[in-house]
Tab-separated table of C-alpha atoms in Angstrom:
chain	number	residue	atom	x	y	z
A	1	MET	CA	-30.672	9.512	3.508
A	2	ALA	CA	-30.182	13.267	3.179
A	3	GLU	CA	-27.430	14.662	1.001
A	4	LEU	CA	-24.423	15.604	3.152
A	5	LEU	CA	-21.811	16.621	0.575
A	6	ARG	CA	-21.967	17.737	-3.048
A	7	MET	CA	-18.906	18.501	-5.174
A	8	ARG	CA	-19.695	19.872	-8.630
A	9	GLY	CA	-17.403	20.521	-11.592
A	10	ILE	CA	-14.181	20.334	-9.574
A	11	VAL	CA	-11.143	21.333	-11.647
A	12	LYS	CA	-7.536	21.259	-10.445
A	13	GLU	CA	-4.425	21.911	-12.518
A	14	PHE	CA	-0.797	21.393	-11.610
A	15	PRO	CA	2.154	22.447	-13.796
A	16	GLY	CA	1.895	20.405	-16.963
A	17	VAL	CA	-1.104	18.301	-15.933
A	18	ARG	CA	-4.856	18.751	-15.428
A	19	ALA	CA	-5.425	16.387	-12.502
A	20	LEU	CA	-9.196	16.978	-12.238
A	21	ASP	CA	-11.369	18.036	-15.148
A	22	GLY	CA	-14.884	18.628	-13.856
A	23	VAL	CA	-15.347	15.922	-11.204
A	24	ASP	CA	-18.687	15.397	-9.456
A	25	LEU	CA	-19.282	13.602	-6.147
A	26	GLU	CA	-22.418	13.288	-4.015
A	27	VAL	CA	-22.360	11.710	-0.558
A	28	ARG	CA	-25.323	11.066	1.726
A	29	ALA	CA	-25.319	11.032	5.502
A	30	GLY	CA	-24.860	7.557	6.974
A	31	GLU	CA	-23.680	5.883	3.763
A	32	VAL	CA	-20.429	4.243	2.665
A	33	HIS	CA	-19.662	5.861	-0.679
A	34	CYS	CA	-16.915	4.050	-2.586
A	35	LEU	CA	-14.608	6.041	-4.851
A	36	LEU	CA	-12.976	3.932	-7.572
A	37	GLY	CA	-10.433	4.620	-10.289
A	38	GLN	CA	-7.040	3.601	-11.540
A	39	ASN	CA	-3.872	5.123	-10.114
A	40	GLY	CA	-3.638	8.632	-11.529
A	41	ALA	CA	-7.407	8.928	-12.058
A	42	GLY	CA	-7.587	11.852	-9.606
A	43	LYS	CA	-8.873	10.205	-6.409
A	44	SER	CA	-6.075	11.488	-4.164
A	45	THR	CA	-6.302	15.021	-5.575
A	46	LEU	CA	-10.064	15.073	-4.994
A	47	ILE	CA	-9.855	14.018	-1.359
A	48	LYS	CA	-6.991	16.463	-0.721
A	49	ILE	CA	-9.251	19.264	-1.967
A	50	LEU	CA	-11.914	18.078	0.458
A	51	ALA	CA	-9.290	17.896	3.233
A	52	GLY	CA	-8.098	21.459	2.580
A	53	VAL	CA	-4.662	20.448	1.271
A	54	HIS	CA	-5.394	21.824	-2.227
A	55	ARG	CA	-7.725	24.587	-3.395
A	56	PRO	CA	-9.814	23.841	-6.506
A	57	ASP	CA	-9.344	26.071	-9.561
A	58	GLN	CA	-13.025	25.733	-10.472
A	59	GLY	CA	-16.174	24.120	-9.099
A	60	GLU	CA	-18.212	24.247	-5.919
A	61	ILE	CA	-18.365	22.288	-2.656
A	62	VAL	CA	-21.612	22.255	-0.683
A	63	PHE	CA	-21.653	20.676	2.792
A	64	GLN	CA	-24.877	20.347	4.775
A	65	GLY	CA	-26.503	22.782	2.359
A	66	GLU	CA	-23.869	25.516	2.728
A	67	PRO	CA	-21.115	26.418	0.207
A	68	ILE	CA	-17.658	25.862	1.707
A	69	SER	CA	-14.022	26.170	0.660
A	70	PRO	CA	-11.598	24.648	3.199
A	71	ALA	CA	-8.454	26.782	3.180
A	72	ASN	CA	-6.324	24.285	5.111
A	73	PRO	CA	-6.575	20.893	6.860
A	74	HIS	CA	-7.357	22.462	10.261
A	75	GLN	CA	-10.340	24.281	8.797
A	76	ALA	CA	-11.525	21.078	7.104
A	77	LEU	CA	-11.411	19.283	10.457
A	78	ARG	CA	-13.430	22.065	12.079
A	79	LEU	CA	-16.002	21.749	9.303
A	80	GLY	CA	-16.324	18.041	10.014
A	81	PHE	CA	-13.995	16.279	7.521
A	82	ALA	CA	-11.411	13.746	8.719
A	83	THR	CA	-9.088	11.898	6.346
A	84	ILE	CA	-7.114	8.678	6.750
A	85	TYR	CA	-4.495	8.715	4.017
A	86	GLN	CA	-3.022	5.656	2.327
A	87	GLU	CA	0.458	7.030	3.054
A	88	LEU	CA	0.015	7.727	6.742
A	89	ASP	CA	0.650	11.279	7.967
A	90	LEU	CA	1.902	10.314	11.424
A	91	VAL	CA	4.906	11.769	13.266
A	92	ASP	CA	7.249	8.896	14.137
A	93	GLY	CA	9.014	10.791	16.941
A	94	LEU	CA	5.800	11.426	18.903
A	95	SER	CA	3.858	9.002	21.067
A	96	VAL	CA	0.620	7.297	20.061
A	97	ALA	CA	-1.459	9.667	22.210
A	98	GLU	CA	0.375	12.742	20.897
A	99	ASN	CA	-0.323	11.651	17.312
A	100	ILE	CA	-3.988	10.956	17.986
A	101	PHE	CA	-4.608	14.415	19.448
A	102	LEU	CA	-2.115	16.344	17.328
A	103	GLY	CA	-3.627	19.752	16.590
A	104	HIS	CA	-6.309	19.461	19.287
A	105	GLU	CA	-4.212	18.577	22.295
A	106	HIS	CA	-5.648	17.974	25.747
A	107	ALA	CA	-4.365	21.046	27.545
A	108	ARG	CA	-5.233	23.328	30.462
A	109	PHE	CA	-3.742	26.743	31.182
A	110	GLY	CA	-1.267	26.157	28.373
A	111	PHE	CA	-0.007	22.831	29.758
A	112	THR	CA	-0.564	19.421	28.130
A	113	ARG	CA	-2.608	17.013	30.251
A	114	ARG	CA	-0.684	13.841	29.405
A	115	GLY	CA	-2.641	11.558	31.719
A	116	HIS	CA	-5.965	12.789	30.378
A	117	ALA	CA	-4.740	12.365	26.787
A	118	ALA	CA	-3.457	8.839	27.511
A	119	ARG	CA	-6.816	7.770	28.951
A	120	ALA	CA	-8.688	9.266	26.003
A	121	ALA	CA	-6.310	7.555	23.561
A	122	THR	CA	-6.830	4.198	25.292
A	123	GLU	CA	-10.586	4.688	24.997
A	124	VAL	CA	-10.548	5.333	21.244
A	125	LEU	CA	-8.028	2.508	20.632
A	126	SER	CA	-10.247	0.107	22.581
A	127	LYS	CA	-13.185	1.188	20.440
A	128	LEU	CA	-11.102	0.192	17.418
A	129	GLY	CA	-10.455	-3.218	18.978
A	130	HIS	CA	-6.770	-2.581	19.773
A	131	PRO	CA	-6.401	-1.903	23.502
A	132	GLU	CA	-2.932	-3.500	23.369
A	133	ILE	CA	-1.467	-0.422	21.646
A	134	ARG	CA	-0.027	1.660	24.477
A	135	PRO	CA	-0.635	5.421	24.256
A	136	THR	CA	2.913	6.171	25.452
A	137	THR	CA	4.628	4.094	22.736
A	138	GLU	CA	6.586	6.044	20.138
A	139	VAL	CA	4.765	5.677	16.809
A	140	GLY	CA	8.003	5.083	14.884
A	141	ARG	CA	8.438	1.802	16.783
A	142	LEU	CA	5.073	0.397	15.673
A	143	PRO	CA	4.567	-2.003	12.738
A	144	ALA	CA	2.651	-0.813	9.682
A	145	ALA	CA	-0.684	-2.341	10.757
A	146	ALA	CA	-0.548	-0.665	14.185
A	147	LYS	CA	0.280	2.684	12.568
A	148	GLN	CA	-2.837	2.317	10.435
A	149	VAL	CA	-4.895	1.806	13.605
A	150	VAL	CA	-3.374	4.949	15.165
A	151	SER	CA	-4.245	6.927	12.032
A	152	MET	CA	-7.843	5.690	12.283
A	153	ALA	CA	-7.913	6.628	15.971
A	154	ARG	CA	-6.714	10.109	15.056
A	155	ALA	CA	-9.615	10.538	12.621
A	156	LEU	CA	-12.143	9.231	15.147
A	157	SER	CA	-10.859	11.618	17.822
A	158	HIS	CA	-12.507	14.468	15.900
A	159	ASP	CA	-16.259	15.006	15.829
A	160	ALA	CA	-16.340	14.289	12.108
A	161	ARG	CA	-19.486	14.094	9.991
A	162	LEU	CA	-17.585	12.666	7.022
A	163	ILE	CA	-14.500	10.414	7.142
A	164	VAL	CA	-12.415	9.664	4.055
A	165	MET	CA	-10.558	6.325	4.150
A	166	ASP	CA	-7.889	5.866	1.468
A	167	GLU	CA	-6.990	2.163	1.157
A	168	PRO	CA	-7.590	1.579	4.895
A	169	SER	CA	-7.335	-2.228	4.639
A	170	ALA	CA	-4.034	-2.316	2.729
A	171	ALA	CA	-1.900	-2.881	5.847
A	172	LEU	CA	-4.457	-4.877	7.828
A	173	ALA	CA	-4.749	-8.613	8.393
A	174	HIS	CA	-7.921	-10.556	7.550
A	175	ASP	CA	-9.393	-10.350	11.061
A	176	GLU	CA	-8.447	-6.669	11.361
A	177	VAL	CA	-10.359	-5.895	8.149
A	178	ALA	CA	-13.472	-7.450	9.712
A	179	ASN	CA	-12.973	-5.193	12.733
A	180	LEU	CA	-12.580	-2.182	10.416
A	181	PHE	CA	-15.895	-2.996	8.748
A	182	ARG	CA	-17.536	-3.283	12.182
A	183	ILE	CA	-16.308	0.205	13.077
A	184	ILE	CA	-17.532	1.615	9.758
A	185	GLY	CA	-20.943	0.072	10.420
A	186	GLU	CA	-21.122	1.735	13.829
A	187	LEU	CA	-20.153	5.103	12.340
A	188	THR	CA	-22.776	4.994	9.600
A	189	GLU	CA	-25.470	4.014	12.122
A	190	GLN	CA	-24.676	7.310	13.859
A	191	GLY	CA	-25.174	9.190	10.573
A	192	VAL	CA	-21.483	9.613	9.787
A	193	ALA	CA	-20.680	9.299	6.069
A	194	VAL	CA	-17.618	7.345	4.917
A	195	VAL	CA	-15.902	7.862	1.562
A	196	TYR	CA	-14.090	4.563	1.034
A	197	ILE	CA	-11.280	4.187	-1.520
A	198	SER	CA	-10.049	0.688	-2.316
A	199	HIS	CA	-8.694	-1.349	-5.206
A	200	ARG	CA	-10.166	-4.515	-3.662
A	201	LEU	CA	-13.478	-4.756	-5.439
A	202	GLU	CA	-14.728	-7.523	-3.154
A	203	GLU	CA	-14.607	-5.000	-0.286
A	204	ILE	CA	-16.786	-2.607	-2.245
A	205	ARG	CA	-19.557	-5.179	-2.439
A	206	GLU	CA	-19.237	-6.072	1.236
A	207	ILE	CA	-19.105	-2.609	2.795
A	208	GLY	CA	-20.324	-0.123	0.170
A	209	ASP	CA	-23.702	1.466	-0.533
A	210	ARG	CA	-22.950	3.450	-3.709
A	211	VAL	CA	-20.012	3.880	-6.075
A	212	THR	CA	-18.524	6.788	-8.028
A	213	VAL	CA	-15.913	6.001	-10.691
A	214	LEU	CA	-13.166	8.362	-11.915
A	215	LYS	CA	-11.086	7.977	-15.063
A	216	ASP	CA	-8.380	10.388	-16.256
A	217	GLY	CA	-9.571	13.147	-13.933
A	218	ARG	CA	-13.220	12.902	-14.975
A	219	THR	CA	-16.315	11.345	-13.420
A	220	VAL	CA	-17.509	8.458	-15.578
A	221	ALA	CA	-20.180	7.072	-13.221
A	222	VAL	CA	-22.028	8.524	-10.219
A	223	GLY	CA	-24.061	6.696	-7.580
A	224	LEU	CA	-23.843	3.166	-8.980
A	225	PRO	CA	-25.051	0.392	-6.654
A	226	ALA	CA	-22.217	-1.390	-4.826
A	227	ASP	CA	-23.239	-4.728	-6.343
A	228	THR	CA	-22.498	-3.510	-9.900
A	229	PRO	CA	-20.777	-6.416	-11.724
A	230	THR	CA	-16.991	-6.436	-11.505
A	231	GLY	CA	-16.578	-6.449	-15.279
A	232	GLU	CA	-18.627	-3.269	-15.605
A	233	LEU	CA	-16.633	-1.461	-12.895
A	234	VAL	CA	-13.299	-2.494	-14.401
A	235	SER	CA	-14.481	-1.412	-17.841
A	236	LEU	CA	-15.446	2.019	-16.476
A	237	MET	CA	-12.097	2.429	-14.713
A	238	THR	CA	-9.902	1.294	-17.572
A	239	GLY	CA	-11.987	2.065	-20.644
A	240	ARG	CA	-11.665	-1.549	-21.689
A	241	THR	CA	-12.882	-4.966	-20.603
A	242	MET	CA	-10.391	-6.847	-18.469
A	243	GLU	CA	-10.388	-10.248	-16.838
A	244	TYR	CA	-8.591	-11.128	-13.626
A	245	VAL	CA	-6.130	-13.529	-15.193
A	246	PHE	CA	-2.694	-14.368	-13.850
A	247	PRO	CA	0.019	-15.146	-16.401
A	248	PRO	CA	0.558	-18.861	-17.049
A	249	ARG	CA	3.151	-20.568	-14.898
A	250	GLY	CA	6.437	-21.679	-16.421
A	251	ALA	CA	6.223	-24.884	-18.405
A	252	GLY	CA	9.605	-26.279	-17.407
A	253	PRO	CA	11.003	-27.277	-14.004
A	254	PRO	CA	12.854	-24.654	-11.926
A	255	GLY	CA	16.639	-24.416	-12.141
A	256	GLU	CA	19.375	-24.599	-9.555
A	257	GLU	CA	18.830	-23.540	-5.977
A	258	VAL	CA	19.372	-19.786	-5.551
A	259	LEU	CA	18.417	-19.363	-1.902
A	260	ARG	CA	18.282	-21.760	1.021
A	261	VAL	CA	17.502	-20.733	4.585
A	262	GLU	CA	17.611	-22.861	7.726
A	263	ASP	CA	15.835	-21.945	10.966
A	264	LEU	CA	15.761	-18.336	9.745
A	265	THR	CA	13.517	-16.578	12.261
A	266	GLY	CA	12.984	-19.529	14.561
A	267	PRO	CA	12.991	-23.337	14.659
A	268	GLY	CA	11.433	-24.905	11.594
A	269	VAL	CA	11.482	-21.883	9.239
A	270	SER	CA	13.536	-23.546	6.519
A	271	PHE	CA	12.923	-23.428	2.776
A	272	SER	CA	14.564	-22.812	-0.583
A	273	VAL	CA	13.972	-20.810	-3.759
A	274	ARG	CA	15.166	-22.023	-7.153
A	275	ALA	CA	16.024	-20.104	-10.293
A	276	GLY	CA	12.888	-19.350	-12.301
A	277	GLU	CA	10.582	-20.138	-9.360
A	278	ILE	CA	8.128	-17.852	-7.572
A	279	VAL	CA	7.692	-18.791	-3.916
A	280	GLY	CA	4.831	-17.065	-2.085
A	281	LEU	CA	4.618	-16.382	1.647
A	282	ALA	CA	1.051	-16.370	2.990
A	283	GLY	CA	0.148	-15.305	6.509
A	284	LEU	CA	-1.404	-12.604	8.642
A	285	VAL	CA	0.191	-9.198	9.064
A	286	GLY	CA	2.685	-9.613	11.909
A	287	SER	CA	3.219	-13.329	11.258
A	288	GLY	CA	6.880	-12.796	10.368
A	289	ARG	CA	6.666	-12.699	6.561
A	290	SER	CA	8.366	-9.324	6.132
A	291	GLU	CA	10.983	-10.236	8.727
A	292	ILE	CA	11.968	-13.239	6.603
A	293	LEU	CA	12.615	-11.019	3.565
A	294	GLN	CA	14.534	-8.495	5.652
A	295	ALA	CA	16.726	-11.235	7.159
A	296	VAL	CA	17.583	-12.645	3.719
A	297	TYR	CA	18.411	-9.150	2.461
A	298	GLY	CA	20.581	-8.342	5.453
A	299	ALA	CA	18.359	-5.533	6.727
A	300	ARG	CA	17.674	-7.612	9.839
A	301	ARG	CA	20.122	-9.900	11.609
A	302	PRO	CA	19.053	-13.517	10.939
A	303	HIS	CA	18.946	-16.039	13.766
A	304	GLY	CA	19.470	-18.960	11.427
A	305	ARG	CA	21.559	-19.594	8.325
A	306	VAL	CA	21.238	-18.130	4.830
A	307	HIS	CA	22.842	-19.747	1.763
A	308	PHE	CA	22.950	-17.889	-1.550
A	309	GLU	CA	23.933	-19.859	-4.659
A	310	GLY	CA	25.221	-22.651	-2.439
A	311	ARG	CA	27.454	-20.463	-0.296
A	312	PRO	CA	26.736	-19.384	3.288
A	313	LEU	CA	26.283	-15.644	3.735
A	314	ARG	CA	28.764	-14.675	6.409
A	315	ARG	CA	28.574	-10.971	5.631
A	316	SER	CA	25.225	-9.268	5.849
A	317	GLY	CA	23.780	-5.940	4.829
A	318	PRO	CA	21.721	-4.598	1.918
A	319	GLN	CA	24.793	-3.350	0.002
A	320	HIS	CA	26.342	-6.800	0.085
A	321	ALA	CA	23.013	-8.348	-0.953
A	322	VAL	CA	22.740	-6.006	-3.954
A	323	ARG	CA	26.289	-6.830	-5.052
A	324	LEU	CA	25.456	-10.545	-4.906
A	325	GLY	CA	22.423	-10.017	-7.156
A	326	MET	CA	19.460	-9.559	-4.803
A	327	GLY	CA	16.803	-6.872	-4.971
A	328	LEU	CA	14.145	-5.890	-2.421
A	329	ALA	CA	10.864	-4.047	-2.977
A	330	PRO	CA	9.899	-3.240	0.647
A	331	GLU	CA	6.448	-2.965	2.169
A	332	GLU	CA	6.637	0.782	2.898
A	333	ARG	CA	7.770	2.300	-0.395
A	334	LYS	CA	7.841	5.966	0.675
A	335	SER	CA	9.869	5.533	3.849
A	336	GLN	CA	11.988	2.516	2.826
A	337	ALA	CA	12.450	2.571	-0.959
A	338	LEU	CA	12.080	6.009	-2.530
A	339	LEU	CA	13.963	9.301	-2.628
A	340	LEU	CA	10.812	11.383	-2.834
A	341	ASP	CA	12.420	14.647	-3.942
A	342	GLN	CA	14.464	12.958	-6.671
A	343	SER	CA	13.368	12.187	-10.232
A	344	VAL	CA	11.891	8.932	-11.481
A	345	THR	CA	15.184	8.317	-13.305
A	346	ALA	CA	17.246	8.714	-10.118
A	347	ASN	CA	14.989	6.309	-8.238
A	348	ILE	CA	15.037	3.672	-10.976
A	349	THR	CA	18.831	3.676	-11.379
A	350	LEU	CA	19.617	3.963	-7.664
A	351	GLY	CA	20.495	0.282	-7.269
A	352	SER	CA	22.721	0.107	-10.362
A	353	LEU	CA	24.711	3.345	-10.396
A	354	PRO	CA	28.118	1.643	-10.954
A	355	GLU	CA	26.800	0.327	-14.281
A	356	PHE	CA	26.321	3.906	-15.508
A	357	ALA	CA	29.690	5.178	-14.297
A	358	ARG	CA	32.820	5.676	-16.365
A	359	PHE	CA	36.053	7.037	-14.912
A	360	GLY	CA	34.070	8.122	-11.859
A	361	TRP	CA	31.408	10.058	-13.821
A	362	LEU	CA	27.797	9.079	-14.435
A	363	ASP	CA	26.740	8.666	-18.042
A	364	ARG	CA	23.534	10.684	-17.732
A	365	ALA	CA	22.422	10.029	-21.299
A	366	ARG	CA	22.596	6.240	-20.869
A	367	GLU	CA	20.969	6.493	-17.429
A	368	ARG	CA	18.083	8.492	-18.923
A	369	ALA	CA	17.760	6.067	-21.848
A	370	GLU	CA	17.378	3.092	-19.498
A	371	ALA	CA	14.852	4.979	-17.374
A	372	ASP	CA	12.897	5.870	-20.547
A	373	ARG	CA	12.853	2.208	-21.573
A	374	LEU	CA	11.605	0.965	-18.210
A	375	THR	CA	9.082	3.787	-17.817
A	376	ASP	CA	7.565	2.739	-21.136
A	377	ALA	CA	7.809	-1.009	-20.441
A	378	LEU	CA	5.978	-0.769	-17.090
A	379	GLY	CA	3.535	1.932	-18.159
A	380	ILE	CA	4.649	4.444	-15.518
A	381	ARG	CA	2.484	7.553	-15.808
A	382	PRO	CA	3.072	10.379	-16.419
A	383	ALA	CA	5.732	9.119	-18.849
A	384	ASP	CA	8.305	11.688	-17.749
A	385	PRO	CA	11.402	10.153	-16.115
A	386	GLU	CA	12.629	13.573	-14.976
A	387	ARG	CA	9.472	14.247	-12.979
A	388	PRO	CA	9.887	14.172	-9.145
A	389	ILE	CA	8.695	10.771	-8.016
A	390	LYS	CA	6.685	12.250	-5.137
A	391	THR	CA	4.250	13.696	-7.729
A	392	LEU	CA	3.327	10.202	-9.014
A	393	SER	CA	0.399	8.177	-7.714
A	394	GLY	CA	1.080	5.321	-5.301
A	395	GLY	CA	0.749	2.642	-7.950
A	396	ASN	CA	3.159	4.367	-10.318
A	397	GLN	CA	5.654	4.814	-7.482
A	398	GLN	CA	5.436	1.071	-6.859
A	399	LYS	CA	6.170	0.395	-10.526
A	400	ALA	CA	9.288	2.550	-10.253
A	401	VAL	CA	10.487	0.521	-7.255
A	402	LEU	CA	10.114	-2.681	-9.264
A	403	ALA	CA	11.777	-1.077	-12.293
A	404	ARG	CA	14.879	-0.460	-10.160
A	405	TRP	CA	15.520	-4.186	-9.979
A	406	LEU	CA	14.965	-4.783	-13.688
A	407	LEU	CA	18.380	-3.224	-14.245
A	408	GLY	CA	21.552	-5.238	-13.834
A	409	SER	CA	22.022	-8.940	-13.264
A	410	ARG	CA	19.525	-9.981	-10.589
A	411	LYS	CA	19.321	-13.552	-9.354
A	412	LEU	CA	16.785	-13.161	-6.549
A	413	LEU	CA	13.932	-10.678	-6.071
A	414	LEU	CA	12.316	-10.149	-2.668
A	415	LEU	CA	8.880	-8.557	-3.164
A	416	ASP	CA	6.975	-7.382	-0.091
A	417	GLU	CA	3.370	-6.467	-0.985
A	418	PRO	CA	4.326	-5.505	-4.582
A	419	THR	CA	0.758	-4.570	-5.593
A	420	ARG	CA	-0.362	-2.682	-2.482
A	421	GLY	CA	-2.308	0.391	-3.573
A	422	VAL	CA	-2.078	-0.605	-7.252
A	423	ASP	CA	-5.202	-0.574	-9.417
A	424	VAL	CA	-6.554	-3.612	-11.251
A	425	GLY	CA	-5.101	-2.622	-14.617
A	426	ALA	CA	-1.614	-2.011	-13.253
A	427	ARG	CA	-1.758	-5.239	-11.228
A	428	ALA	CA	-2.136	-7.326	-14.362
A	429	GLU	CA	0.900	-5.565	-15.829
A	430	LEU	CA	2.957	-6.168	-12.684
A	431	TYR	CA	1.952	-9.840	-12.578
A	432	ALA	CA	3.145	-10.232	-16.153
A	433	VAL	CA	6.466	-8.516	-15.366
A	434	ILE	CA	7.093	-10.692	-12.294
A	435	ARG	CA	6.345	-13.877	-14.226
A	436	GLN	CA	8.541	-12.698	-17.105
A	437	LEU	CA	11.434	-12.202	-14.677
A	438	ALA	CA	10.950	-15.702	-13.314
A	439	ASP	CA	10.877	-17.094	-16.859
A	440	GLN	CA	14.266	-15.427	-17.381
A	441	GLY	CA	15.679	-17.494	-14.507
A	442	ILE	CA	15.325	-15.087	-11.581
A	443	GLY	CA	14.126	-16.543	-8.300
A	444	VAL	CA	11.279	-14.610	-6.627
A	445	LEU	CA	10.250	-14.645	-2.966
A	446	LEU	CA	6.859	-12.912	-2.704
A	447	VAL	CA	4.882	-11.641	0.293
A	448	SER	CA	1.242	-10.625	-0.145
A	449	SER	CA	-1.686	-10.151	2.223
A	450	GLU	CA	-4.054	-11.215	-0.563
A	451	VAL	CA	-4.258	-14.992	-0.618
A	452	PRO	CA	-5.662	-15.160	-4.196
A	453	GLU	CA	-2.615	-13.187	-5.356
A	454	VAL	CA	-0.209	-15.616	-3.690
A	455	LEU	CA	-2.028	-18.643	-5.116
A	456	GLY	CA	-2.408	-17.148	-8.596
A	457	LEU	CA	1.144	-15.917	-9.020
A	458	ALA	CA	3.345	-18.315	-7.035
A	459	ASP	CA	4.561	-21.779	-8.016
A	460	ARG	CA	5.008	-22.857	-4.412
A	461	VAL	CA	3.385	-21.494	-1.243
A	462	LEU	CA	4.691	-21.284	2.314
A	463	VAL	CA	2.094	-20.647	5.030
A	464	ILE	CA	3.533	-18.698	7.976
A	465	ARG	CA	1.878	-18.248	11.356
A	466	GLU	CA	3.440	-16.449	14.333
A	467	GLY	CA	6.937	-16.870	12.943
A	468	GLU	CA	6.551	-20.575	12.166
A	469	LEU	CA	6.278	-22.386	8.849
A	470	ILE	CA	3.169	-24.551	9.131
A	471	HIS	CA	2.727	-25.676	5.510
A	472	GLU	CA	4.673	-25.868	2.261
A	473	GLY	CA	3.289	-27.091	-1.039
A	474	ALA	CA	2.466	-26.398	-4.676
A	475	ALA	CA	0.128	-23.440	-5.226
A	476	THR	CA	-2.055	-25.573	-7.485
A	477	ASP	CA	-2.789	-27.945	-4.582
A	478	LEU	CA	-4.311	-25.200	-2.421
A	479	ASP	CA	-7.319	-22.912	-2.490
A	480	GLU	CA	-8.072	-19.699	-0.632
A	481	HIS	CA	-10.237	-21.360	2.031
A	482	ALA	CA	-7.583	-23.966	2.808
A	483	VAL	CA	-4.896	-21.301	3.280
A	484	LEU	CA	-7.127	-19.093	5.455
A	485	ASP	CA	-8.084	-22.077	7.600
A	486	MET	CA	-4.405	-22.884	8.182
A	487	ILE	CA	-3.590	-19.272	8.988
A	488	MET	CA	-6.451	-18.904	11.452
A	489	GLU	CA	-6.302	-22.386	13.018
A	490	GLY	CA	-2.517	-22.522	13.224
A	491	SER	CA	-2.128	-26.045	11.860
A	492	ALA	CA	-1.733	-27.513	8.416
A	493	ARG	CA	-4.504	-29.535	6.819
A	494	ALA	CA	-3.848	-33.213	6.462
């Protein structure tokens, strides 16, 4: 395969930080080139340079044998680069078709050809295996997985020679990931190159051809085969050898019942969570897992009954839930959990501001001290609590969301995809923190699309399919194949 793209000695500095320090990347036509690295390693900065969002301070970019320097995203698209970001850059107030063709609208004599655009959008959505997504639907009304499909359709609507996919499977269900891989295979057969970023190393082996590894803004490996042993890849990313080990489960029995729900989102969805217990919800995206957490938290009106510490919840709403001692880490951190223009400190203390108030005034020194402590405890990087949280990598933003609920007296944590977009090193740290909270007597209700994560971290597992609870049992009595069979078949194993 001929070389399509070469990036040499790429350097990029931001105030107070050197994000890239001489990064190299080579991509061939028709290959899937996987880009690995921990959060903060420089992956996002590198692809934003390629996409024309940032200009490099040093280095060269050669595309199809010609030096280039994309000045903006529109120019990058014209050159043949399309990017699907982890944090989707869609416009919620526009329709699906308008988002897909944003910037290259179907128009004639200055007028938008809506019918033509709708038919073209249906065609590209059908190619992606999702003809059920209507081109006239407002994007803001779509679930996360459907938004990811629209973002992919937007990239495919351009005549791109290279497509960058940043964590494309993070919001997709198991069968949708298989469809994604099918699409990638079709693209590479046509000579299109795909730069694939993922923290799921099993995907790298399944879909990848070669691997480049970044660490601390530098290239530490170029062009490795995709079947490089996991231990070697993790060692390159972290600078140390690491095993995929979940913290040991609590030795003693769980405490008193913290949460009990009855017929929550439909008949039969009834379960409980006890103090010191981690209960995992396994199921496909769209099965109703997130809706269960939202109903308990009061962000969605429950159809059934919710009991907290033995008392029925007659009042609902997130503020009431926080006062009772609940905390929620939602699935979409940027749109649902973070104040992006505020500091790390402000985001961490957001759920506990009354604890830092005296006579109506915030004790800024004590607020900063607590943020310093949690920033250090969770390894949030850069270790600057006054830094705007929007400048942190996705994994470090997720740590800050979790840190928010380490303050105050919490009795129940609701965690929706707590490790999405988090690298392997940070995952181990988050697992340890979650287990430590449970050992302190906090009940945890956990949603994750990764079945091994649910089985490795939870004490008890609930399998959800299409809004129904089809199995409940100890995590140690299940394996990944058994859970996937139940999810796909729709019935519990005997």
